[in-house]
Coordinates of C-alpha atoms in Angstrom, one line a residue:
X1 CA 125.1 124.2 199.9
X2 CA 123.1 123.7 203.3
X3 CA 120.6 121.3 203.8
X4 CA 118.1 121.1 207.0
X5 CA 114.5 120.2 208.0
X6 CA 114.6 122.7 210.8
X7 CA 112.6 125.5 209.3
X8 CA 109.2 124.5 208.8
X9 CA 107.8 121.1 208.4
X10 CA 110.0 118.2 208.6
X11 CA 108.9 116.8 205.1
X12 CA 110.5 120.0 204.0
X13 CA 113.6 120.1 201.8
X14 CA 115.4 123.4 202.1
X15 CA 118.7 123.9 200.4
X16 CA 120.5 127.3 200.4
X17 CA 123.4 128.0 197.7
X18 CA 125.7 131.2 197.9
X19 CA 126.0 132.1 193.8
X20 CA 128.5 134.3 192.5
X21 CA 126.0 136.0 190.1
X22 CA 124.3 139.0 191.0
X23 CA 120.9 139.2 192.6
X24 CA 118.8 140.6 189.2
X25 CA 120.6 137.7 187.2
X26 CA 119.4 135.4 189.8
X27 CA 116.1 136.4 189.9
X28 CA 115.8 136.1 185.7
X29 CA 116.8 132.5 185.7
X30 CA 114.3 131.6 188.1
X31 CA 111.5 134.2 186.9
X32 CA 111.6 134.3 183.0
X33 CA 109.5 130.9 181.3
X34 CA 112.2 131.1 178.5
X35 CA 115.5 130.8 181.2
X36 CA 113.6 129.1 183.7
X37 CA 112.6 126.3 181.0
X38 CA 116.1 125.2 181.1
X39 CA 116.5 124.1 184.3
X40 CA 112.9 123.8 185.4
X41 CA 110.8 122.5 182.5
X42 CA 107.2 123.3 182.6
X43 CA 106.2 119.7 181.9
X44 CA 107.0 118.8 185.7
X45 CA 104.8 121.9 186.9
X46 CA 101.0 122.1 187.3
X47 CA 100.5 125.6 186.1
X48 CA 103.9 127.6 184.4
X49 CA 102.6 130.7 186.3
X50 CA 103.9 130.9 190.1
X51 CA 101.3 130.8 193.0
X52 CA 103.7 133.4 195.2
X53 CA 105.8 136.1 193.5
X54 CA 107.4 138.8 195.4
X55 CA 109.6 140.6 192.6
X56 CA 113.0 140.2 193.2
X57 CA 112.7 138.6 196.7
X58 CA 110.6 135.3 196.2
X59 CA 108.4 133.1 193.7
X60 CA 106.7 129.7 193.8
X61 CA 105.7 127.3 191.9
X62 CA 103.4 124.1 192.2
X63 CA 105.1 120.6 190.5
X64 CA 103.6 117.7 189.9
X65 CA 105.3 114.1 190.0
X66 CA 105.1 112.9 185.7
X67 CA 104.1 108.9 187.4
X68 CA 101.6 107.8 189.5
X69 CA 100.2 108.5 192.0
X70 CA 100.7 112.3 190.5
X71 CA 101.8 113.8 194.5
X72 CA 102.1 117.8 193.9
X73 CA 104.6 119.6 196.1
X74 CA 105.5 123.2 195.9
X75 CA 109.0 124.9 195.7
X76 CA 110.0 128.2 196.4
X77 CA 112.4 129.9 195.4
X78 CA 114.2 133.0 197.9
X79 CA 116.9 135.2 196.4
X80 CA 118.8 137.7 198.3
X81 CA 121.8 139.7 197.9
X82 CA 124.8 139.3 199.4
X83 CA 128.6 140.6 199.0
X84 CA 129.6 139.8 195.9
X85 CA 127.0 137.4 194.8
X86 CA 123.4 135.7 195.6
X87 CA 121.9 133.4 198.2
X88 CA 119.4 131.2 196.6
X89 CA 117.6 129.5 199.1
X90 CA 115.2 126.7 197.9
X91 CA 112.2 125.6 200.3
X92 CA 110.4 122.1 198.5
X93 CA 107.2 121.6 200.6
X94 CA 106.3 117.7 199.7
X95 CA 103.1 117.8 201.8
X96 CA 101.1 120.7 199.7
X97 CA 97.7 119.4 199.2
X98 CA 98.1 115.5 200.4
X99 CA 94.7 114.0 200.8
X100 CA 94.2 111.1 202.5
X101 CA 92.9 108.5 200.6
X102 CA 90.7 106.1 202.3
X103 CA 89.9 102.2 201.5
X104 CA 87.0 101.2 200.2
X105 CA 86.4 98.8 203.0
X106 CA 86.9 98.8 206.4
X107 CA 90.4 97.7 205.6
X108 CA 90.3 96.2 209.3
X109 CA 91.4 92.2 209.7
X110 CA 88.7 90.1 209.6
X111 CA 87.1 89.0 213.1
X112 CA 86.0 84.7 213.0
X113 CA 83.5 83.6 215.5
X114 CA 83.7 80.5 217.2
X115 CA 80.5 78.1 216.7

């Protein structure tokens, strides 16, 4: 497994895995509701259809944190084949839709006059 932040945004999580399993097996576990429930429940996405899907090459979904405050992310999933197995590399993009959420005050520290 590899982990960097160099591709992309730093708030990026990528992680790359070599598999032993064949690229059409890959792409079922990640693809198919009914295999990808085991590892990926639907609970923690926002919608159990992905956003991106690229048969056999890429798919993405959007998640959604189960506590407040709710942040949604977006993970990716890339699959391509390799001798004698799979590379599964998995892109997590944190920042996917942050809003900014402003104060309902100035939030500034108060100024005192002098008399």
């Amino acid at each position: 497994m590899n982990a960097d932040h160099a591709d992309g945004s730093s708030d990026d999580l990528i992680l790359e895995y070599q598999l032993d399993a064949p690229p059409e097996k890959v792409w079922r576990a990640i693809s198919v509701p009914g295999l990808r429930e085991v590892w990926l429940p639907g609970t923690t996405l926002v919608d159990p259809e992905p956003t991106i899907l690229s048969p056999g090459e890429a798919i993405r979904y959007r998640m959604r944190e189960d506590e407040p405050p709710f942040r949604e992310s977006a993970v990716t999933f890339r699959i391509a084949g390799e001798a004698g197995g799979t590379c599964l590399r998995i892109i997590h993009e944190i920042a996917v839709g942050r809003r900014r959420i402003e104060p309902a005050n100035s939030n500034a520290p108060p100024m005192l006059r002098a008399a």
